[in-house]
Coordinates of C-alpha atoms and ligand atoms in Angstrom, one line a residue:
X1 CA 11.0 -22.0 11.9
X2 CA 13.4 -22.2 14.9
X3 CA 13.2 -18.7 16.3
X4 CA 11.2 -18.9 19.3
X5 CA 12.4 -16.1 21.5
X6 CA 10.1 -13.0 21.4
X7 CA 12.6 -10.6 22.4
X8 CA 14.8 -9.3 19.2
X9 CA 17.3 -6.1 19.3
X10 CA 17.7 -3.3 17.4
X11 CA 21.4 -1.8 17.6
X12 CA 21.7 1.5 16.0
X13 CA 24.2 4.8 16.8
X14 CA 21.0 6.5 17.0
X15 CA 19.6 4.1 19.6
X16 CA 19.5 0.8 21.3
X17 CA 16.0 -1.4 21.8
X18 CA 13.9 -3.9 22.1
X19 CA 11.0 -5.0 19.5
X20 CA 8.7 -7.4 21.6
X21 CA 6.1 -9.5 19.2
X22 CA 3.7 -11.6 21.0
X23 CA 0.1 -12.0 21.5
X24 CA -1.4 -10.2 24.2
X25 CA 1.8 -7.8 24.5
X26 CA 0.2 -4.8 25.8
X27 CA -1.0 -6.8 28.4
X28 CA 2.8 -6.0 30.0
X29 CA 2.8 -2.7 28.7
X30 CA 3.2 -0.8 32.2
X31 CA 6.1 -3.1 32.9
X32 CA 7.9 -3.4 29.6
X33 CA 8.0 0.7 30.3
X34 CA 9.2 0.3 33.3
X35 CA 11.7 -1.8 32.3
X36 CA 12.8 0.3 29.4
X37 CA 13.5 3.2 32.2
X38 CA 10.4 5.0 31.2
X39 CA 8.6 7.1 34.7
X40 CA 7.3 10.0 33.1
X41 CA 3.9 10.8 31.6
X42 CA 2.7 8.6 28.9
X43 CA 1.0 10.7 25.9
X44 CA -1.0 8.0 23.9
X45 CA -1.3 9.1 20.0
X46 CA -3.8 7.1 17.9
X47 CA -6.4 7.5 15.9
X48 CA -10.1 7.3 15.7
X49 CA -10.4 3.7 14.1
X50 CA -8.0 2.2 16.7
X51 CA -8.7 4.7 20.0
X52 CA -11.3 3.0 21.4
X53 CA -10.7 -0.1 20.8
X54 CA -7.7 -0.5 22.6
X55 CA -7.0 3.3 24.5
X56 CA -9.6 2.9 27.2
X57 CA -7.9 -0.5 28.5
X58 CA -4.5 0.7 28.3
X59 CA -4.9 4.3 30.1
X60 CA -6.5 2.0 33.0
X61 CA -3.9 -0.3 33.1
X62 CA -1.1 2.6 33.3
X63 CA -3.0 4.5 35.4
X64 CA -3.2 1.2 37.9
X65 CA 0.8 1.0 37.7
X66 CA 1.1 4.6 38.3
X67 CA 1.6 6.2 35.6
X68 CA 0.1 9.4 34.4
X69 CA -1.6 8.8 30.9
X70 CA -3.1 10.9 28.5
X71 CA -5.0 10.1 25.0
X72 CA -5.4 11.7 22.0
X73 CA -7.3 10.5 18.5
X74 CA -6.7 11.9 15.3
X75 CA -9.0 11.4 12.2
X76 CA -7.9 7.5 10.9
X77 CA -6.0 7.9 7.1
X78 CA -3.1 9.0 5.3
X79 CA -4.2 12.9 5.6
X80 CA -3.3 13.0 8.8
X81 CA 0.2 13.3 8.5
X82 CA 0.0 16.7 7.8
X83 CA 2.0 19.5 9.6
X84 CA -1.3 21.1 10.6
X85 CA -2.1 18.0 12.8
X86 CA 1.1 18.1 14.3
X87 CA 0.6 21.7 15.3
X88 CA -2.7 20.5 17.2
X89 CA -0.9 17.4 19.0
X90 CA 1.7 20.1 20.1
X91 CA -0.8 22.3 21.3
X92 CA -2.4 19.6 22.6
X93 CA 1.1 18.0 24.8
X94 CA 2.2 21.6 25.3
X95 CA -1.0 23.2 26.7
X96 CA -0.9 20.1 29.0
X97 CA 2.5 20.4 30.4
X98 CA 4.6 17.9 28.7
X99 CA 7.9 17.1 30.2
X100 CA 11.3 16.0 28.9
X101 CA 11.0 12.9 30.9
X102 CA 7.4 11.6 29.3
X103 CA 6.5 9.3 26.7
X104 CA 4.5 9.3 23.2
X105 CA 2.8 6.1 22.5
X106 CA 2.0 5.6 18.8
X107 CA -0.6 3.1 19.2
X108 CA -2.0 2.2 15.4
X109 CA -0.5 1.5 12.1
X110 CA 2.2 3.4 9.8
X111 CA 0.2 7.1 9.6
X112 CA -0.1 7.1 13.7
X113 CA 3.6 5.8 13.7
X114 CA 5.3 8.1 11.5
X115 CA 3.0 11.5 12.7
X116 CA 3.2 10.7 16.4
X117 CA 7.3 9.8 15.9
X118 CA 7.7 12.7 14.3
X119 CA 6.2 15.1 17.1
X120 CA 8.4 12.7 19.6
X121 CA 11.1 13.6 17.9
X122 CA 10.8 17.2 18.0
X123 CA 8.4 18.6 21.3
X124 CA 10.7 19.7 23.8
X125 CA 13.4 18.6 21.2
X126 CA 12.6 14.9 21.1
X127 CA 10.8 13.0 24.1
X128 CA 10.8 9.4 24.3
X129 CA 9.1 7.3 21.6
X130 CA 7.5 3.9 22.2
X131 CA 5.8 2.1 19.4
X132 CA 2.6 -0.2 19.6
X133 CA 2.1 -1.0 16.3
X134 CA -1.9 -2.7 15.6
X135 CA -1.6 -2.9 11.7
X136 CA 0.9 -6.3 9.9
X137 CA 2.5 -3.1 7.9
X138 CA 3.5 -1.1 11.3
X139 CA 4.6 -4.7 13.0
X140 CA 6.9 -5.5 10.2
X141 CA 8.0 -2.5 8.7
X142 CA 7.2 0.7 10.0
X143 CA 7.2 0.7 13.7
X144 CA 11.1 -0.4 13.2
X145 CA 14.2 1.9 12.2
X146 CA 13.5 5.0 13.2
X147 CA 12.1 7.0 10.3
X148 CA 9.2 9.3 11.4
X149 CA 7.2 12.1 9.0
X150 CA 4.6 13.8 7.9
X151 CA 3.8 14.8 3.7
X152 CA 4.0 17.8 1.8
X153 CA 1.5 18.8 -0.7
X154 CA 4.4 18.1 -3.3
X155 CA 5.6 14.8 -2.0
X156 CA 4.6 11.7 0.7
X157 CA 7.4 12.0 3.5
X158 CA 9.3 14.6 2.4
X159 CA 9.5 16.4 6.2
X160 CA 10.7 14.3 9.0
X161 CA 13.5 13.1 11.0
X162 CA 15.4 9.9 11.9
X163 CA 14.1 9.1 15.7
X164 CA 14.4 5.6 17.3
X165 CA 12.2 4.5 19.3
X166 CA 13.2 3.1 23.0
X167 CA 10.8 0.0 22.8
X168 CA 8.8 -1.6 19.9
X169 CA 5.6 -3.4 21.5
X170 CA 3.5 -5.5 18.6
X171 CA 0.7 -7.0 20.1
X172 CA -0.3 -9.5 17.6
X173 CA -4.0 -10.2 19.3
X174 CA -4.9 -6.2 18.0
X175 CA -4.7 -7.8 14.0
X176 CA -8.0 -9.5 15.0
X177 CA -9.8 -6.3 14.3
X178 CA -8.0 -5.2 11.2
X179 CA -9.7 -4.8 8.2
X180 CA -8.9 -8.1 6.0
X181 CA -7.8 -6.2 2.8
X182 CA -5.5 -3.8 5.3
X183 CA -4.0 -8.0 6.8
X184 CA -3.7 -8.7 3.0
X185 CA -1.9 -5.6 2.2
X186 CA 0.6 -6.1 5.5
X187 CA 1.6 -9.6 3.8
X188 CA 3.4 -7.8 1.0
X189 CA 6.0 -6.7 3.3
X190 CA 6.2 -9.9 4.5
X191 CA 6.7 -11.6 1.6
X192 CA 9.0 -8.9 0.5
X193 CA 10.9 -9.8 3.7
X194 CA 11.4 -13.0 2.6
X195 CA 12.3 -12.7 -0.7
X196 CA 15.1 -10.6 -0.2
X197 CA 16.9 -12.1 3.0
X198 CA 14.9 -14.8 4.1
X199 CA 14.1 -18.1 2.4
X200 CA 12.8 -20.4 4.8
X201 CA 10.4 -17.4 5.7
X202 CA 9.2 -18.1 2.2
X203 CA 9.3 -21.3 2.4
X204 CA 7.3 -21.7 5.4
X205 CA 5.1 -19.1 4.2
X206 CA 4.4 -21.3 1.5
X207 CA 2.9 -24.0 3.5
X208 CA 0.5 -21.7 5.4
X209 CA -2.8 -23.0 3.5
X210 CA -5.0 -20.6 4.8
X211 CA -2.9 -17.1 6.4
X212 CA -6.1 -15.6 7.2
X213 CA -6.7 -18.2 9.9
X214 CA -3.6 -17.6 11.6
X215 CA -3.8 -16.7 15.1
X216 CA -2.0 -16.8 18.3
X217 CA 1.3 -18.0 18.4
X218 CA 1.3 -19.3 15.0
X219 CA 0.8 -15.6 13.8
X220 CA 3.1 -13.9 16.0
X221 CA 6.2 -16.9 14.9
X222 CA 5.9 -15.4 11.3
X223 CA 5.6 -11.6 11.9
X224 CA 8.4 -12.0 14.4
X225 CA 10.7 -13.2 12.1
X226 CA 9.9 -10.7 9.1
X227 CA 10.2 -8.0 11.5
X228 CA 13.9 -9.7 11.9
X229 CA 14.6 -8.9 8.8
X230 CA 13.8 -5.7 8.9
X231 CA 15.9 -5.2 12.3
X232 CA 18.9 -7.2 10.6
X233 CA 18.7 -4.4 8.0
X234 CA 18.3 -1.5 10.0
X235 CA 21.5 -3.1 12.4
X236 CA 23.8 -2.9 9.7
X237 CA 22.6 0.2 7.9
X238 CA 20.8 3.0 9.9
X239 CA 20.7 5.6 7.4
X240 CA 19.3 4.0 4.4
X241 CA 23.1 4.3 2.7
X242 CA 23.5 0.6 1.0
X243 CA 21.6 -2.6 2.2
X244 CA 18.3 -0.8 3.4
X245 CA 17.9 0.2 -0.2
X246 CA 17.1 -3.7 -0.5
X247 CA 13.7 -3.0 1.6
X248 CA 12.8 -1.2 -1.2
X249 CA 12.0 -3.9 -3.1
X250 CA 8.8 -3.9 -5.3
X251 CA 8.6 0.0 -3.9
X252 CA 10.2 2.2 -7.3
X253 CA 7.3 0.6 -9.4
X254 CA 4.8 0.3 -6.2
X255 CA 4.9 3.9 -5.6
X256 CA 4.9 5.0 -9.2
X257 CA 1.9 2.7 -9.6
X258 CA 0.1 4.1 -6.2
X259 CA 0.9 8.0 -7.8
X260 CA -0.5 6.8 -11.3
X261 CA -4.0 5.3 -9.9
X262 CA -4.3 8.4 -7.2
X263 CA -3.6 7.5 -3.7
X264 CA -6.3 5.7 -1.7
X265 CA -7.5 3.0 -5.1
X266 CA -4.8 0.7 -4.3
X267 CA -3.6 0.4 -0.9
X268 CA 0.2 1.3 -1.0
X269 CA 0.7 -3.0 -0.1
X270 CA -1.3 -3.8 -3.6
X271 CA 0.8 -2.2 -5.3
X272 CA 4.0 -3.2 -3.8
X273 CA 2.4 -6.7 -4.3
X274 CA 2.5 -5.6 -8.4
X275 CA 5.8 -3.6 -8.1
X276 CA 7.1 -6.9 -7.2
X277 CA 6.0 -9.0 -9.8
X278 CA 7.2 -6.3 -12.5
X279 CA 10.5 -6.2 -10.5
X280 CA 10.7 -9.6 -10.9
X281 CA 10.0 -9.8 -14.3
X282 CA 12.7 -6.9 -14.8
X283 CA 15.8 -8.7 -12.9
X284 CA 14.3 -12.0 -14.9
X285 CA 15.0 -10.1 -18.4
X286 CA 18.4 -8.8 -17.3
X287 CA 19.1 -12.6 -16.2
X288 CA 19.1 -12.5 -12.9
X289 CA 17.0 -15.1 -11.8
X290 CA 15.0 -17.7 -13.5
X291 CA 11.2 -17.8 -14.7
X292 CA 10.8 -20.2 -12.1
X293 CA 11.3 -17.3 -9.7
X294 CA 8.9 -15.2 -10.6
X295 CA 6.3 -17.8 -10.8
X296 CA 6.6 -18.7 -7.7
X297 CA 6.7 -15.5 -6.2
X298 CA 3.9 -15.0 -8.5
X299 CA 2.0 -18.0 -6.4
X300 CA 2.7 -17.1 -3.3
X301 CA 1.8 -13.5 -3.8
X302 CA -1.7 -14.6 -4.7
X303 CA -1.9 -17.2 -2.0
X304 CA -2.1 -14.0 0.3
X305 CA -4.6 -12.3 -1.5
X306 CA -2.7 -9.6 -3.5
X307 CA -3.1 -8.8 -6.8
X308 CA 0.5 -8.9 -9.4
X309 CA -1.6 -7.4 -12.3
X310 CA -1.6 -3.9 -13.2
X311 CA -4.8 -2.0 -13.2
X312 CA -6.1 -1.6 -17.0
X313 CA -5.2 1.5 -18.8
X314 CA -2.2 2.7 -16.6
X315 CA 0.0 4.6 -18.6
X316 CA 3.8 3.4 -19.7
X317 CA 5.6 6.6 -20.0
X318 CA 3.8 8.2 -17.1
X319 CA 5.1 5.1 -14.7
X320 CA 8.8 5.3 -16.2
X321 CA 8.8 9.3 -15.7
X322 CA 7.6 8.7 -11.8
X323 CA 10.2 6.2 -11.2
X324 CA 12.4 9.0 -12.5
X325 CA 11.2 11.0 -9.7
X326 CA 11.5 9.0 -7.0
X327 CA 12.9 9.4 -4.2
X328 CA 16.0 6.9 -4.6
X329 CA 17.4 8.4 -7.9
X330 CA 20.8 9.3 -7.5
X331 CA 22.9 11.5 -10.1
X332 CA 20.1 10.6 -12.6
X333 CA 20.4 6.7 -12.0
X334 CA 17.2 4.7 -10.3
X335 CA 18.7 2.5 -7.9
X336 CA 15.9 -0.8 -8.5
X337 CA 16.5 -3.4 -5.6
X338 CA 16.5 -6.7 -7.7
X339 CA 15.9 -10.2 -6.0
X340 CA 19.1 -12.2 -7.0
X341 CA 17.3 -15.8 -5.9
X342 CA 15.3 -16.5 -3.1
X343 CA 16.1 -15.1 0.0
X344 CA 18.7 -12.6 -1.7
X345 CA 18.2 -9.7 -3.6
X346 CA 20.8 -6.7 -4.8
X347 CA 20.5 -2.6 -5.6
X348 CA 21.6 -2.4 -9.5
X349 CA 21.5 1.4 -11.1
X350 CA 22.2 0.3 -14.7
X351 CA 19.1 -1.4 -15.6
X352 CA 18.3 -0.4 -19.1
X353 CA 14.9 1.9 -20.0
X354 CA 14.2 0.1 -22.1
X355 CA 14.1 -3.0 -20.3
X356 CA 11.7 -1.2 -17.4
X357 CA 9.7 0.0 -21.0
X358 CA 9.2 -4.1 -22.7
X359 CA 8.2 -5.4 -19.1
X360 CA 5.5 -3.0 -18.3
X361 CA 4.2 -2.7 -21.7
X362 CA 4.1 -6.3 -21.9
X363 CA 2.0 -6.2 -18.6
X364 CA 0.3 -3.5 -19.8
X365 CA -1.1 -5.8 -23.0
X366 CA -2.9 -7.8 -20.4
Ligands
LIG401 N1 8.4 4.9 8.9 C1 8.6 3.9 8.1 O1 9.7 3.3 8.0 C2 7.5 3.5 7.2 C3 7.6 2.3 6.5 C4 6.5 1.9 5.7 C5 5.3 2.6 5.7 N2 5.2 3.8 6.4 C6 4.0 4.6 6.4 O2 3.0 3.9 6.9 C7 1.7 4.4 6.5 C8 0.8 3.2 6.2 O3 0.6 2.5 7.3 P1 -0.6 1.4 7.5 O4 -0.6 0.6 6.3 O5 -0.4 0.7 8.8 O6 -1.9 2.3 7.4 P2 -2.8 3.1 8.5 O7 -2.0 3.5 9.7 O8 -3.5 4.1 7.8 O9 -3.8 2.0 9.0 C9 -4.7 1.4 8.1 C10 -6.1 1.5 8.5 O10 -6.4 0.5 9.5 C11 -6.9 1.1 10.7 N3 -6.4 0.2 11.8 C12 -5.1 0.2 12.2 N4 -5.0 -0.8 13.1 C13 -6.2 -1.3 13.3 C14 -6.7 -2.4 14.2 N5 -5.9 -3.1 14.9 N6 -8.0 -2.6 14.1 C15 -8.8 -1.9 13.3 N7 -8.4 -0.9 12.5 C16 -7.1 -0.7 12.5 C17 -6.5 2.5 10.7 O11 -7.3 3.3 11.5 C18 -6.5 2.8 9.2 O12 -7.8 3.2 8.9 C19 2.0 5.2 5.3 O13 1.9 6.6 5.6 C20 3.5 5.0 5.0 O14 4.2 6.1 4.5 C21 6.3 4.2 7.1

C-alpha cells in the first residue's frame, strides 16, 4: 500500500474535516482541537466499557492544555440510543452550562457515536462534534459522514440528523482492548470497503496471515485506507442519493438477518459478513461476477474470523418480507448494492424474487 500520510479530508456542503488515523492519536488530542479552532468546553460522551479506560487520561491531558473538560458514561450497548438517554445527557450539558462554543467528544464505538452526535447536533441547536472512535466499526465506518441517531421502538435509526463532525481522531492503540469478536466484526466493513472500491485493499488484505496480530503502524496503514473509502464516498455523495448506497453492501440481507435472529445473537458485522456472501451469490446468479468471486470473497471473509453461513432454521419468506421493509426500498423496488468485480460494485433495483428466494433457500439447505 502506498498511502502513507495520516491526514485524509472529508469535503462535504455540510462540513469540511480532517479524519486523523494513527497510533497513539489522542496523545495530540488537545492540539489537534486547537488546531481545528476548538476553545470552548470539551463535554466527553462515552460509555461505561470504554470511560475508564481511556476518560481519566484524556480529561488530564485537556485540563493541562487548558481546557475545561467534562465526562459523562452511559450504560455500554445498543439500548442506549434511546431518546430517554439523550434527555439525561441534555440535562446533564444543560444543568452544567453548556455553551455554543464547546465541544462533544464521542469517545467509543458506533452507539456512543451516533447518541452523542446526535445530542451535538441538536443542544443549543448543534455544538461542535469531534469523533474518537475506539471500535474498527466506528474507525472505518461510523465515525465518518455525518449521520448521527438514536432508535425507535418500531425501527433502529429512525430519529436523527445529518451532523459532521469538525475533526475525526482514531487512535488505533485503543483496538488493543476491544473485545476480539467486536475486531472480527469491525473487519466486515473492511472487507466490504474493499470489495466495492478498493482492490489492492483486498489484495493486501489477503496477505495478512494473521490480522489479529496486527499492531502499530501496520494496523493503522489498513484502517486508514478503508476509512478512505468511506471518505471518497461520503465526498461525492453526502446525502446517501446514489454511490453511498454502494456502502450498503452485504447490509439489505445483514439487517434482515440481524432482525430475523433478534438483535444482540449476531453482532450486526456477522451478519453483514453473511449478507455478503448471499449478495454475492445473488449478483453471481444474475451474472455479474464469476464463481471465482465469491469464493474468494468467501476465503477471505473466513480468514478474518466471520462466519458466511446462515444460522440453521432462519426462515425464507420472513428474510425476503424484511428486505421488503428496509429502509432503502424505493416505490416498492429494493435497491441491492451488487459487487460488479473486485474493487467495484453497483446499486441494481430489478433483481428478480425469485432470484433472492433460490439463493437463500439454497443456503438455507445447508
Ligand atoms: N452513523 C453511521 O454512519 C453508522 C454506521 C455504521 C454503524 N452505526 C451504528 O454503530 C453502532 C455499532 O457500533 P459498534 O459496532 O462500534 O458497537 P458499540 O459502540 O456498541 O461497541 C461495541 C462494544 O465494544 C465496547 N468497546 C468499544 N470500544 C472499546 C475499546 N476500545 N475497548 C474495550 N471495549 C470497547 C463497547 O463498550 C461495546 O460494548 C450501531 O448502533 C450502528 O447503528 C452507525
Amino acid at each position: 500500500m502506498t498511502h502513507s500520510a495520516d491526514h485524509l479530508h472529508v469535503t462535504t456542503p455540510g462540513g469540511s474535516y480532517e479524519v486523523v488515523v494513527a497510533h497513539g492519536a489522542l496523545d495530540h488530542l488537545p492540539e489537534r482541537l486547537r488546531h481545528a479552532g476548538i476553545r470552548g468546553a470539551a463535554w466527553i460522551i462515552s460509555d461505561d466499557q470504554v470511560f475508564p479506560r481511556y476518560a481519566p487520561a484524556l480529561i488530564e491531558r485537556l485540563r493541562a492544555a487548558g481546557y475545561t473538560a467534562h465526562g459523562y458514561a452511559v450504560p455500554a450497548g445498543e439500548t442506549s440510543k434511546d431518546l430517554s438517554v439523550v434527555a439525561r445527557l441534555y440535562d446533564w450539558l444543560i444543568g452544567n452550562s453548556v455553551e455554543r462554543r464547546d465541544v462533544v467528544l464521542a469517545l467509543g464505538g458506533g452507539v456512543v457515536g451516533d447518541l452523542a452526535g446526535f445530542v451535538a447536533a441538536t443542544v443549543l441547536r448543534g455544538i461542535a462534534l469531534v469523533h474518537l472512535p475506539t471500535t474498527l466499526l466506528a474507525m472505518v465506518d461510523s465515525a465518518i459522514g455525518g449521520k448521527t441517531g438514536v432508535n425507535h421502538p418500531l425501527g433502529k435509526n429512525l430519529i436523527g440528523a445529518f451532523h459532521q463532525p469538525r475533526l475525526t481522531l482514531a487512535d488505533t492503540a485503543t483496538l488493543a482492548t476491544l473485545p476480539p469478536r467486536e475486531l472480527r466484526a469491525g473487519w466486515a466493513e473492511v472487507i466490504k470497503h474493499a470489495v466495492i472500491r478498493d482492490a489492492d485493499l483486498f489484495v493486501h488484505l489477503e496477505a495478512i496471515a494473521d490480522p489479529s496480530a496486527l499492531r502499530g503502524e501496520a494496523l493503522a496503514a489498513v484502517i486508514r485506507r478503508a476509512a478512505r473509502v468511506k471518505i471518497d464516498i461520503v465526498n461525492s455523495d453526502e446525502r446517501e442519493t446514489g454511490e453511498r448506497m454502494l456502502l450498503n453492501y452485504g447490509h439489505t440481507l445483514g439487517h434482515a438477518i440481524e432482525a430475523a435472529c433478534g438483535y444482540g445473537d449476531l453482532l450486526h458485522g456477522e451478519a453483514v459478513a453473511i449478507g455478503m456472501h448471499l449478495e454475492a451469490l445473488i449478483a453471481h446468479r444474475l451474472g455479474m461476477v464469476e464463481a471465482g468471486f465469491v469464493e474468494r470473497q468467501q476465503r477471505l471473509l473466513r480468514a478474518y474470523g466471520l462466519p458466511t453461513d446462515l444460522p440453521p432454521g432462519m426462515p425464507v419468506d420472513d428474510l425476503i418480507e424484511r428486505t421488503l421493509r428496509d429502509k432503502k426500498v424505493r416505490a416498492g423496488r429494493v435497491r441491492w448494492a451488487l459487487p460488479q468485480r473486485i474493487g467495484a460494485a453497483t446499486v441494481r433495483d430489478d433483481v428478480p424474487e425469485t432470484v433472492v428466494r433460490a439463493v437463500l433457500e439454497k443456503a438455507t439447505e445447508g
